[in-house]
PDB file of C-alpha atoms in Angstrom:
ATOM      1  CA  MET A   1      10.553  18.743 -19.236  1.00 93.00           C
ATOM      2  CA  ILE A   2       8.074  15.886 -18.691  1.00 96.00           C
ATOM      3  CA  LYS A   3       7.069  14.419 -22.066  1.00 97.00           C
ATOM      4  CA  ILE A   4       3.499  13.106 -21.833  1.00 97.00           C
ATOM      5  CA  LEU A   5       1.423  10.799 -24.026  1.00 97.00           C
ATOM      6  CA  LEU A   6      -2.359  11.135 -23.601  1.00 96.00           C
ATOM      7  CA  VAL A   7      -4.489   8.017 -24.101  1.00 95.00           C
ATOM      8  CA  ASP A   8      -8.280   8.463 -23.977  1.00 93.00           C
ATOM      9  CA  ASP A   9     -11.071   7.590 -26.373  1.00 91.00           C
ATOM     10  CA  HIS A  10     -12.788  10.976 -25.881  1.00 92.00           C
ATOM     11  CA  PRO A  11     -11.237  13.770 -28.039  1.00 93.00           C
ATOM     12  CA  VAL A  12     -12.717  16.445 -25.786  1.00 93.00           C
ATOM     13  CA  VAL A  13     -11.007  14.945 -22.735  1.00 92.00           C
ATOM     14  CA  ARG A  14      -7.682  14.778 -24.570  1.00 94.00           C
ATOM     15  CA  SER A  15      -8.040  18.381 -25.757  1.00 94.00           C
ATOM     16  CA  GLY A  16      -8.747  19.626 -22.254  1.00 94.00           C
ATOM     17  CA  LEU A  17      -5.826  17.715 -20.772  1.00 95.00           C
ATOM     18  CA  LYS A  18      -3.496  18.868 -23.555  1.00 96.00           C
ATOM     19  CA  LEU A  19      -4.427  22.505 -23.009  1.00 96.00           C
ATOM     20  CA  LEU A  20      -3.881  22.175 -19.249  1.00 95.00           C
ATOM     21  CA  LEU A  21      -0.577  20.310 -19.430  1.00 96.00           C
ATOM     22  CA  ASN A  22       0.977  22.403 -22.192  1.00 96.00           C
ATOM     23  CA  SER A  23       0.325  25.480 -20.063  1.00 95.00           C
ATOM     24  CA  ARG A  24       2.779  24.128 -17.500  1.00 95.00           C
ATOM     25  CA  ALA A  25       6.413  25.146 -17.875  1.00 94.00           C
ATOM     26  CA  ASN A  26       7.693  21.657 -17.029  1.00 95.00           C
ATOM     27  CA  MET A  27       5.268  19.585 -19.130  1.00 96.00           C
ATOM     28  CA  THR A  28       4.567  18.982 -22.794  1.00 96.00           C
ATOM     29  CA  VAL A  29       2.178  16.634 -24.593  1.00 97.00           C
ATOM     30  CA  VAL A  30       4.112  14.745 -27.272  1.00 97.00           C
ATOM     31  CA  GLY A  31       1.345  12.467 -28.513  1.00 96.00           C
ATOM     32  CA  GLU A  32      -2.281  11.391 -28.328  1.00 96.00           C
ATOM     33  CA  ALA A  33      -4.028   8.036 -28.770  1.00 94.00           C
ATOM     34  CA  CYS A  34      -7.618   6.827 -28.555  1.00 92.00           C
ATOM     35  CA  GLU A  35      -6.956   3.151 -27.683  1.00 91.00           C
ATOM     36  CA  GLY A  36      -4.272   0.784 -26.408  1.00 91.00           C
ATOM     37  CA  ASP A  37      -2.631  -0.485 -29.575  1.00 92.00           C
ATOM     38  CA  GLU A  38      -2.315   3.038 -30.960  1.00 94.00           C
ATOM     39  CA  ALA A  39      -0.868   4.151 -27.618  1.00 94.00           C
ATOM     40  CA  ILE A  40       1.854   1.507 -27.751  1.00 95.00           C
ATOM     41  CA  SER A  41       2.733   2.355 -31.351  1.00 95.00           C
ATOM     42  CA  ILE A  42       2.985   6.093 -30.645  1.00 96.00           C
ATOM     43  CA  ALA A  43       4.894   5.527 -27.404  1.00 96.00           C
ATOM     44  CA  LEU A  44       7.552   3.557 -29.261  1.00 96.00           C
ATOM     45  CA  ASN A  45       8.016   6.530 -31.591  1.00 96.00           C
ATOM     46  CA  VAL A  46       7.981   9.425 -29.116  1.00 96.00           C
ATOM     47  CA  ASN A  47       9.381   7.628 -26.024  1.00 95.00           C
ATOM     48  CA  PRO A  48       7.386   9.616 -23.434  1.00 97.00           C
ATOM     49  CA  HIS A  49       8.440   9.998 -19.808  1.00 95.00           C
ATOM     50  CA  LEU A  50       4.846   9.439 -18.740  1.00 96.00           C
ATOM     51  CA  VAL A  51       1.619   8.081 -20.188  1.00 97.00           C
ATOM     52  CA  ILE A  52      -1.776   9.178 -18.890  1.00 96.00           C
ATOM     53  CA  MET A  53      -3.854   6.100 -19.637  1.00 94.00           C
ATOM     54  CA  ASP A  54      -7.635   5.890 -19.597  1.00 91.00           C
ATOM     55  CA  VAL A  55      -8.904   2.542 -18.272  1.00 85.00           C
ATOM     56  CA  SER A  56     -12.131   2.174 -20.235  1.00 82.00           C
ATOM     57  CA  MET A  57     -11.749   2.432 -23.999  1.00 84.00           C
ATOM     58  CA  PRO A  58     -14.502   0.469 -25.791  1.00 72.00           C
ATOM     59  CA  LEU A  59     -12.780   0.419 -29.170  1.00 75.00           C
ATOM     60  CA  GLY A  60      -9.481  -1.451 -29.321  1.00 76.00           C
ATOM     61  CA  LYS A  61      -7.264  -2.468 -26.433  1.00 84.00           C
ATOM     62  CA  ASP A  62      -8.288  -1.335 -22.945  1.00 85.00           C
ATOM     63  CA  GLY A  63      -6.027   0.708 -20.693  1.00 88.00           C
ATOM     64  CA  LEU A  64      -4.990  -2.051 -18.299  1.00 88.00           C
ATOM     65  CA  THR A  65      -3.953  -4.442 -21.055  1.00 90.00           C
ATOM     66  CA  ALA A  66      -2.119  -1.621 -22.825  1.00 92.00           C
ATOM     67  CA  THR A  67      -0.337  -0.762 -19.579  1.00 93.00           C
ATOM     68  CA  LEU A  68       0.885  -4.329 -19.178  1.00 91.00           C
ATOM     69  CA  GLU A  69       2.184  -4.501 -22.754  1.00 93.00           C
ATOM     70  CA  LEU A  70       3.642  -1.006 -22.744  1.00 94.00           C
ATOM     71  CA  LYS A  71       5.715  -1.711 -19.626  1.00 93.00           C
ATOM     72  CA  LYS A  72       7.229  -4.719 -21.377  1.00 93.00           C
ATOM     73  CA  VAL A  73       8.537  -2.671 -24.319  1.00 95.00           C
ATOM     74  CA  LEU A  74       9.204   0.623 -22.486  1.00 95.00           C
ATOM     75  CA  PRO A  75       9.894  -0.358 -18.866  1.00 93.00           C
ATOM     76  CA  LYS A  76      11.235   3.082 -17.916  1.00 92.00           C
ATOM     77  CA  THR A  77       8.066   4.873 -19.036  1.00 95.00           C
ATOM     78  CA  HIS A  78       5.783   5.738 -16.119  1.00 95.00           C
ATOM     79  CA  ILE A  79       2.043   5.202 -16.450  1.00 94.00           C
ATOM     80  CA  LEU A  80      -0.654   7.135 -14.614  1.00 94.00           C
ATOM     81  CA  ILE A  81      -4.062   5.512 -14.866  1.00 91.00           C
ATOM     82  CA  LEU A  82      -7.002   7.858 -15.393  1.00 88.00           C
ATOM     83  CA  THR A  83     -10.328   6.349 -14.332  1.00 85.00           C
ATOM     84  CA  MET A  84     -13.861   7.258 -13.348  1.00 82.00           C
ATOM     85  CA  HIS A  85     -14.087   4.135 -11.175  1.00 72.00           C
ATOM     86  CA  ASP A  86     -13.288   4.515  -7.469  1.00 67.00           C
ATOM     87  CA  ASP A  87     -12.921   0.761  -7.317  1.00 67.00           C
ATOM     88  CA  ASP A  88     -10.263  -1.371  -5.634  1.00 65.00           C
ATOM     89  CA  GLU A  89     -10.386  -3.927  -8.438  1.00 67.00           C
ATOM     90  CA  TYR A  90      -9.222  -1.402 -11.025  1.00 69.00           C
ATOM     91  CA  LEU A  91      -6.722   0.093  -8.617  1.00 74.00           C
ATOM     92  CA  PHE A  92      -4.924  -3.096  -7.639  1.00 74.00           C
ATOM     93  CA  ARG A  93      -4.990  -4.538 -11.158  1.00 79.00           C
ATOM     94  CA  ALA A  94      -3.477  -1.319 -12.488  1.00 81.00           C
ATOM     95  CA  ILE A  95      -0.610  -1.477  -9.998  1.00 81.00           C
ATOM     96  CA  GLN A  96      -0.074  -5.179 -10.694  1.00 81.00           C
ATOM     97  CA  PHE A  97       0.056  -4.459 -14.437  1.00 86.00           C
ATOM     98  CA  GLY A  98       2.820  -1.878 -13.949  1.00 88.00           C
ATOM     99  CA  ALA A  99       1.087   1.471 -13.456  1.00 89.00           C
ATOM    100  CA  SER A 100       2.802   3.923 -11.123  1.00 87.00           C
ATOM    101  CA  GLY A 101      -0.391   5.574 -10.000  1.00 85.00           C
ATOM    102  CA  CYS A 102      -4.116   6.145 -10.387  1.00 85.00           C
ATOM    103  CA  ILE A 103      -6.207   9.301 -10.402  1.00 89.00           C
ATOM    104  CA  LEU A 104      -9.936   9.846 -10.792  1.00 87.00           C
ATOM    105  CA  LYS A 105     -11.327  11.790 -13.763  1.00 87.00           C
ATOM    106  CA  SER A 106     -13.242  13.881 -11.251  1.00 86.00           C
ATOM    107  CA  ALA A 107     -10.002  15.116  -9.635  1.00 85.00           C
ATOM    108  CA  LEU A 108      -9.177  18.804  -9.547  1.00 89.00           C
ATOM    109  CA  HIS A 109      -6.512  20.133 -11.929  1.00 92.00           C
ATOM    110  CA  GLU A 110      -4.100  20.720  -9.045  1.00 91.00           C
ATOM    111  CA  GLU A 111      -4.361  17.086  -7.986  1.00 90.00           C
ATOM    112  CA  LEU A 112      -3.695  15.887 -11.530  1.00 93.00           C
ATOM    113  CA  ILE A 113      -0.576  18.052 -11.755  1.00 94.00           C
ATOM    114  CA  THR A 114       0.631  16.698  -8.415  1.00 92.00           C
ATOM    115  CA  ALA A 115      -0.007  13.135  -9.562  1.00 92.00           C
ATOM    116  CA  ILE A 116       1.931  13.668 -12.798  1.00 95.00           C
ATOM    117  CA  GLU A 117       4.913  15.237 -11.043  1.00 94.00           C
ATOM    118  CA  THR A 118       4.931  12.484  -8.405  1.00 91.00           C
ATOM    119  CA  VAL A 119       4.803   9.634 -10.919  1.00 91.00           C
ATOM    120  CA  ALA A 120       7.345  11.308 -13.220  1.00 93.00           C
ATOM    121  CA  GLN A 121       9.823  11.253 -10.321  1.00 90.00           C
ATOM    122  CA  GLY A 122       9.497   7.492 -10.088  1.00 87.00           C
ATOM    123  CA  GLU A 123       7.172   7.527  -7.098  1.00 87.00           C
ATOM    124  CA  THR A 124       3.673   6.101  -6.687  1.00 82.00           C
ATOM    125  CA  TYR A 125       0.544   8.227  -6.571  1.00 83.00           C
ATOM    126  CA  LEU A 126      -2.897   7.065  -5.428  1.00 77.00           C
ATOM    127  CA  TYR A 127      -5.944   9.265  -5.076  1.00 69.00           C
ATOM    128  CA  PRO A 128      -6.842  10.008  -1.422  1.00 58.00           C
ATOM    129  CA  SER A 129      -9.706   7.553  -0.914  1.00 56.00           C
ATOM    130  CA  ALA A 130      -7.632   4.752  -2.432  1.00 53.00           C
ATOM    131  CA  THR A 131      -4.700   5.631  -0.189  1.00 50.00           C
ATOM    132  CA  GLN A 132      -6.923   5.376   2.888  1.00 52.00           C
ATOM    133  CA  ARG A 133      -8.295   1.988   1.824  1.00 53.00           C
ATOM    134  CA  LEU A 134      -4.797   0.735   1.124  1.00 54.00           C
ATOM    135  CA  MET A 135      -3.638   1.895   4.559  1.00 50.00           C
ATOM    136  CA  ASP A 136      -6.640   0.183   6.155  1.00 53.00           C
ATOM    137  CA  GLN A 137      -5.744  -3.021   4.336  1.00 55.00           C
ATOM    138  CA  VAL A 138      -2.109  -2.816   5.443  1.00 48.00           C
ATOM    139  CA  MET A 139      -3.201  -2.271   9.043  1.00 52.00           C
ATOM    140  CA  GLU A 140      -5.592  -5.199   8.861  1.00 54.00           C
ATOM    141  CA  ASN A 141      -2.849  -7.408   7.436  1.00 50.00           C
ATOM    142  CA  ASP A 142      -0.573  -6.254  10.253  1.00 54.00           C
ATOM    143  CA  ARG A 143      -3.228  -7.110  12.838  1.00 57.00           C
ATOM    144  CA  GLN A 144      -3.641 -10.547  11.302  1.00 54.00           C
ATOM    145  CA  LEU A 145       0.125 -11.045  11.367  1.00 49.00           C
ATOM    146  CA  GLN A 146       0.294 -10.031  15.017  1.00 57.00           C
ATOM    147  CA  THR A 147      -2.584 -12.353  15.875  1.00 56.00           C
ATOM    148  CA  ASN A 148      -0.811 -15.219  14.138  1.00 55.00           C
ATOM    149  CA  THR A 149       2.345 -14.350  16.093  1.00 63.00           C
ATOM    150  CA  LEU A 150       0.450 -14.603  19.383  1.00 66.00           C
ATOM    151  CA  LYS A 151      -0.745 -18.057  18.400  1.00 70.00           C
ATOM    152  CA  LYS A 152       2.853 -19.197  18.803  1.00 78.00           C
ATOM    153  CA  LEU A 153       2.533 -18.660  22.561  1.00 80.00           C
ATOM    154  CA  THR A 154       1.191 -21.313  24.904  1.00 84.00           C
ATOM    155  CA  GLU A 155      -1.660 -20.573  27.310  1.00 83.00           C
ATOM    156  CA  ARG A 156       0.803 -20.300  30.205  1.00 88.00           C
ATOM    157  CA  GLU A 157       3.045 -17.947  28.202  1.00 87.00           C
ATOM    158  CA  LEU A 158       0.025 -15.728  27.502  1.00 81.00           C
ATOM    159  CA  GLU A 159      -0.670 -15.628  31.233  1.00 84.00           C
ATOM    160  CA  VAL A 160       2.907 -14.620  31.970  1.00 87.00           C
ATOM    161  CA  LEU A 161       2.844 -12.011  29.190  1.00 83.00           C
ATOM    162  CA  THR A 162      -0.317 -10.471  30.626  1.00 81.00           C
ATOM    163  CA  PHE A 163       1.246 -10.077  34.066  1.00 84.00           C
ATOM    164  CA  ILE A 164       4.474  -8.673  32.612  1.00 83.00           C
ATOM    165  CA  VAL A 165       2.575  -5.942  30.761  1.00 76.00           C
ATOM    166  CA  LYS A 166       0.637  -5.146  33.929  1.00 75.00           C
ATOM    167  CA  GLY A 167       3.957  -4.459  35.659  1.00 75.00           C
ATOM    168  CA  PHE A 168       4.261  -7.545  37.857  1.00 84.00           C
ATOM    169  CA  SER A 169       7.763  -8.648  38.838  1.00 87.00           C
ATOM    170  CA  ASN A 170       8.937 -12.194  38.223  1.00 89.00           C
ATOM    171  CA  LYS A 171       8.394 -13.003  41.909  1.00 91.00           C
ATOM    172  CA  GLU A 172       4.876 -11.559  41.875  1.00 90.00           C
ATOM    173  CA  ILE A 173       4.027 -13.498  38.710  1.00 90.00           C
ATOM    174  CA  ALA A 174       5.312 -16.681  40.344  1.00 92.00           C
ATOM    175  CA  GLU A 175       3.090 -16.082  43.363  1.00 91.00           C
ATOM    176  CA  GLN A 176       0.026 -15.375  41.204  1.00 90.00           C
ATOM    177  CA  LEU A 177       0.484 -18.494  39.077  1.00 91.00           C
ATOM    178  CA  PHE A 178       1.843 -20.752  41.864  1.00 91.00           C
ATOM    179  CA  ILE A 179       5.023 -21.537  39.970  1.00 93.00           C
ATOM    180  CA  SER A 180       8.703 -20.902  40.679  1.00 93.00           C
ATOM    181  CA  VAL A 181      10.541 -17.719  39.740  1.00 92.00           C
ATOM    182  CA  LYS A 182      12.833 -19.822  37.566  1.00 93.00           C
ATOM    183  CA  THR A 183       9.825 -21.131  35.643  1.00 93.00           C
ATOM    184  CA  VAL A 184       8.587 -17.567  35.118  1.00 90.00           C
ATOM    185  CA  GLU A 185      11.995 -16.590  33.747  1.00 90.00           C
ATOM    186  CA  THR A 186      11.920 -19.585  31.400  1.00 93.00           C
ATOM    187  CA  HIS A 187       8.476 -18.613  30.112  1.00 90.00           C
ATOM    188  CA  LYS A 188       9.588 -14.995  29.631  1.00 87.00           C
ATOM    189  CA  SER A 189      12.658 -16.137  27.708  1.00 89.00           C
ATOM    190  CA  ASN A 190      10.532 -18.347  25.454  1.00 90.00           C
ATOM    191  CA  ILE A 191       8.100 -15.476  24.816  1.00 87.00           C
ATOM    192  CA  MET A 192      10.912 -13.157  23.772  1.00 85.00           C
ATOM    193  CA  VAL A 193      12.361 -15.745  21.417  1.00 88.00           C
ATOM    194  CA  LYS A 194       8.972 -16.364  19.786  1.00 85.00           C
ATOM    195  CA  LEU A 195       8.224 -12.632  19.455  1.00 80.00           C
ATOM    196  CA  GLU A 196      11.825 -11.857  18.411  1.00 80.00           C
ATOM    197  CA  LEU A 197      12.399  -9.373  21.244  1.00 82.00           C
ATOM    198  CA  LYS A 198      15.405  -8.941  23.540  1.00 82.00           C
ATOM    199  CA  THR A 199      14.404  -6.974  26.650  1.00 80.00           C
ATOM    200  CA  ARG A 200      11.451  -6.681  29.019  1.00 74.00           C
ATOM    201  CA  PRO A 201      10.774  -3.015  28.028  1.00 75.00           C
ATOM    202  CA  GLU A 202      10.671  -4.056  24.374  1.00 78.00           C
ATOM    203  CA  LEU A 203       8.212  -6.802  25.271  1.00 78.00           C
ATOM    204  CA  VAL A 204       5.926  -4.414  27.140  1.00 74.00           C
ATOM    205  CA  GLU A 205       6.093  -1.770  24.402  1.00 73.00           C
ATOM    206  CA  TYR A 206       5.422  -4.348  21.709  1.00 70.00           C
ATOM    207  CA  ALA A 207       2.397  -5.815  23.474  1.00 70.00           C
ATOM    208  CA  VAL A 208       0.820  -2.489  24.434  1.00 64.00           C
ATOM    209  CA  LYS A 209       1.398  -0.544  21.187  1.00 61.00           C
ATOM    210  CA  LYS A 210       0.303  -3.415  18.977  1.00 57.00           C
ATOM    211  CA  GLY A 211      -2.824  -4.002  21.052  1.00 60.00           C
ATOM    212  CA  LEU A 212      -2.058  -7.683  21.229  1.00 53.00           C
ATOM    213  CA  LEU A 213      -3.334  -8.403  24.710  1.00 51.00           C
ATOM    214  CA  VAL A 214      -6.789  -9.811  24.332  1.00 45.00           C
ATOM    215  CA  TYR A 215      -6.058 -12.399  27.003  1.00 41.00           C
ATOM    216  CA  GLU A 216      -6.915 -11.726  30.622  1.00 42.00           C
ATOM    217  CA  ALA A 217      -5.622 -13.879  33.455  1.00 37.00           C
TER     218      ALA A 217
END
């Protein structure tokens, strides 16, 4: 049974959530609060598994501050932020302050139930649009990391890398660049060390799949 504390400054919202959650066989609402300080006080008494925390509560302590303080006194209690703001600022601050997930007030009942069950199991839940933005940010960070990795290579190493990915042999690369085969092998070895790879196939796969080759010989 998932014991839930509801924190929202609107009684109608709390009543609707309580009715929905108590209708579930695996959930029960053990307390209600209208602002942060009251939420912390009640949580210490009822020790809920999960707190559904509204972000914006004009009277008293807001949801983010309450989340931060609640996690200090009840670190094992999971917190699901309930917000009307589809805003990255609220999202990332909530996670930084210790929340295990965020869901929009406009979400369907089924999504809310899924979010509660996910967070109660110790996992993180983000509403779909937030998940997509987070994935986009991770991919952008990865691209930046890969770009910074390429900056470790010299201009000649980039030339050699380009020919390797195009399928040229060491001898063919040497002929194209007017250098010795031994020099090509040295450049290839240096590239692999810098990119932390061990074999030519790994090097080709890495360069092609990561879309790193912006250089053309």
